[in-house]
Amino acid sequence: MTIQFNYQHVSGSTELENYTKEKLQTIFDRYSWVTRADVFFIAENTSSDQTGKIAQIRLSAPGPRLFAEESHDTFTESINKVVDQLKTQCEKRKATIITHS
């Protein structure tokens, strides 16, 4: 399992990286065919207080890469939503892999 962190307009945070690793570990444990995660943290000025902390995660797996993005008022909330989306995508991919194997 490899996780690469990228920051845009945000200072690096060990606490945020550890939180993200913990959340992604469930995906790596359940889906052994997921080999890498690229995580992007982006801060944007928005007119809404509910958005602006963007988390993007791209997973390397057989077939096209899996990708999810969310924007909320905190990075932890964005990570939670992104990981939930990726779990759903992984389940769909798993069904496809099993069907075509």
mmCIF file of C-alpha atoms in Angstrom:
data_model
loop_
_atom_site.group_PDB
_atom_site.id
_atom_site.type_symbol
_atom_site.label_atom_id
_atom_site.label_comp_id
_atom_site.label_asym_id
_atom_site.label_seq_id
_atom_site.Cartn_x
_atom_site.Cartn_y
_atom_site.Cartn_z
ATOM 1 C CA MET A 1 0.000 0.000 0.000
ATOM 2 C CA THR A 2 1.372 3.344 -1.046
ATOM 3 C CA ILE A 3 -0.187 6.675 -0.169
ATOM 4 C CA GLN A 4 1.087 9.886 -1.749
ATOM 5 C CA PHE A 5 -0.045 13.210 -0.228
ATOM 6 C CA ASN A 6 -0.205 16.466 -2.198
ATOM 7 C CA TYR A 7 -1.093 19.891 -0.801
ATOM 8 C CA GLN A 8 -2.255 22.966 -2.711
ATOM 9 C CA HIS A 9 -2.605 26.227 -0.758
ATOM 10 C CA VAL A 10 -2.505 24.165 2.456
ATOM 11 C CA SER A 11 0.279 23.460 4.940
ATOM 12 C CA GLY A 12 1.149 19.792 5.379
ATOM 13 C CA SER A 13 -0.356 18.152 8.458
ATOM 14 C CA THR A 14 0.815 14.919 10.064
ATOM 15 C CA GLU A 15 -2.461 14.687 11.967
ATOM 16 C CA LEU A 16 -4.490 14.972 8.749
ATOM 17 C CA GLU A 17 -2.265 12.425 6.989
ATOM 18 C CA ASN A 18 -2.638 9.930 9.857
ATOM 19 C CA TYR A 19 -6.423 10.404 9.847
ATOM 20 C CA THR A 20 -6.528 9.801 6.100
ATOM 21 C CA LYS A 21 -4.294 6.712 6.343
ATOM 22 C CA GLU A 22 -6.593 5.286 9.021
ATOM 23 C CA LYS A 23 -9.657 5.838 6.817
ATOM 24 C CA LEU A 24 -7.975 4.412 3.706
ATOM 25 C CA GLN A 25 -6.708 1.371 5.589
ATOM 26 C CA THR A 26 -10.237 -0.093 5.516
ATOM 27 C CA ILE A 27 -10.168 0.042 1.707
ATOM 28 C CA PHE A 28 -6.667 -1.465 1.475
ATOM 29 C CA ASP A 29 -7.616 -4.232 3.918
ATOM 30 C CA ARG A 30 -10.844 -5.149 2.167
ATOM 31 C CA TYR A 31 -9.723 -4.772 -1.453
ATOM 32 C CA SER A 32 -6.251 -6.265 -1.866
ATOM 33 C CA TRP A 33 -6.200 -5.273 -5.533
ATOM 34 C CA VAL A 34 -6.056 -1.557 -4.638
ATOM 35 C CA THR A 35 -2.335 -0.772 -4.718
ATOM 36 C CA ARG A 36 -1.946 2.988 -4.360
ATOM 37 C CA ALA A 37 -3.758 6.131 -3.260
ATOM 38 C CA ASP A 38 -2.969 9.680 -4.346
ATOM 39 C CA VAL A 39 -4.501 12.149 -1.908
ATOM 40 C CA PHE A 40 -4.897 15.844 -2.708
ATOM 41 C CA PHE A 41 -5.795 18.533 -0.172
ATOM 42 C CA ILE A 42 -6.797 21.843 -1.726
ATOM 43 C CA ALA A 43 -7.977 25.029 -0.022
ATOM 44 C CA GLU A 44 -10.115 27.371 -2.108
ATOM 45 C CA ASN A 45 -11.799 30.628 -1.263
ATOM 46 C CA THR A 46 -15.512 30.135 -1.718
ATOM 47 C CA SER A 47 -18.557 32.254 -1.034
ATOM 48 C CA SER A 48 -19.983 29.515 1.214
ATOM 49 C CA ASP A 49 -18.774 28.653 4.716
ATOM 50 C CA GLN A 50 -19.796 25.034 4.014
ATOM 51 C CA THR A 51 -17.176 24.455 1.299
ATOM 52 C CA GLY A 52 -13.601 25.268 0.442
ATOM 53 C CA LYS A 53 -11.666 22.391 2.012
ATOM 54 C CA ILE A 54 -11.393 20.007 -0.932
ATOM 55 C CA ALA A 55 -10.194 16.425 -0.619
ATOM 56 C CA GLN A 56 -9.545 14.335 -3.710
ATOM 57 C CA ILE A 57 -8.429 10.717 -3.715
ATOM 58 C CA ARG A 58 -7.379 8.678 -6.729
ATOM 59 C CA LEU A 59 -6.967 4.921 -6.272
ATOM 60 C CA SER A 60 -4.866 2.707 -8.515
ATOM 61 C CA ALA A 61 -6.597 -0.599 -9.180
ATOM 62 C CA PRO A 62 -7.192 -2.947 -12.137
ATOM 63 C CA GLY A 63 -9.053 -1.095 -14.870
ATOM 64 C CA PRO A 64 -9.639 2.641 -14.865
ATOM 65 C CA ARG A 65 -8.531 4.532 -11.778
ATOM 66 C CA LEU A 66 -11.118 5.237 -9.114
ATOM 67 C CA PHE A 67 -11.576 8.885 -8.173
ATOM 68 C CA ALA A 68 -13.684 10.877 -5.728
ATOM 69 C CA GLU A 69 -13.755 14.528 -4.672
ATOM 70 C CA GLU A 70 -15.636 16.427 -1.960
ATOM 71 C CA SER A 71 -15.635 19.993 -0.671
ATOM 72 C CA HIS A 72 -16.773 20.773 2.875
ATOM 73 C CA ASP A 73 -15.877 23.155 5.685
ATOM 74 C CA THR A 74 -13.255 20.767 7.156
ATOM 75 C CA PHE A 75 -10.806 18.368 5.552
ATOM 76 C CA THR A 76 -11.850 15.533 7.876
ATOM 77 C CA GLU A 77 -15.461 15.795 6.716
ATOM 78 C CA SER A 78 -14.304 15.885 3.091
ATOM 79 C CA ILE A 79 -12.131 12.783 3.652
ATOM 80 C CA ASN A 80 -15.038 10.907 5.267
ATOM 81 C CA LYS A 81 -17.284 11.574 2.275
ATOM 82 C CA VAL A 82 -14.584 10.740 -0.280
ATOM 83 C CA VAL A 83 -13.725 7.428 1.408
ATOM 84 C CA ASP A 84 -17.439 6.506 1.480
ATOM 85 C CA GLN A 85 -17.690 7.216 -2.259
ATOM 86 C CA LEU A 86 -14.583 5.140 -2.964
ATOM 87 C CA LYS A 87 -15.919 2.201 -0.951
ATOM 88 C CA THR A 88 -19.023 2.232 -3.151
ATOM 89 C CA GLN A 89 -16.876 2.386 -6.301
ATOM 90 C CA CYS A 90 -14.690 -0.471 -5.029
ATOM 91 C CA GLU A 91 -17.761 -2.647 -4.410
ATOM 92 C CA LYS A 92 -18.922 -2.036 -7.973
ATOM 93 C CA ARG A 93 -15.435 -2.782 -9.325
ATOM 94 C CA LYS A 94 -15.233 -5.946 -7.206
ATOM 95 C CA ALA A 95 -18.492 -7.193 -8.711
ATOM 96 C CA THR A 96 -17.114 -6.543 -12.198
ATOM 97 C CA ILE A 97 -13.827 -8.308 -11.450
ATOM 98 C CA ILE A 98 -15.591 -11.355 -10.041
ATOM 99 C CA THR A 99 -18.052 -11.485 -12.961
ATOM 100 C CA HIS A 100 -15.332 -11.329 -15.623
ATOM 101 C CA SER A 101 -12.700 -13.507 -13.960
#
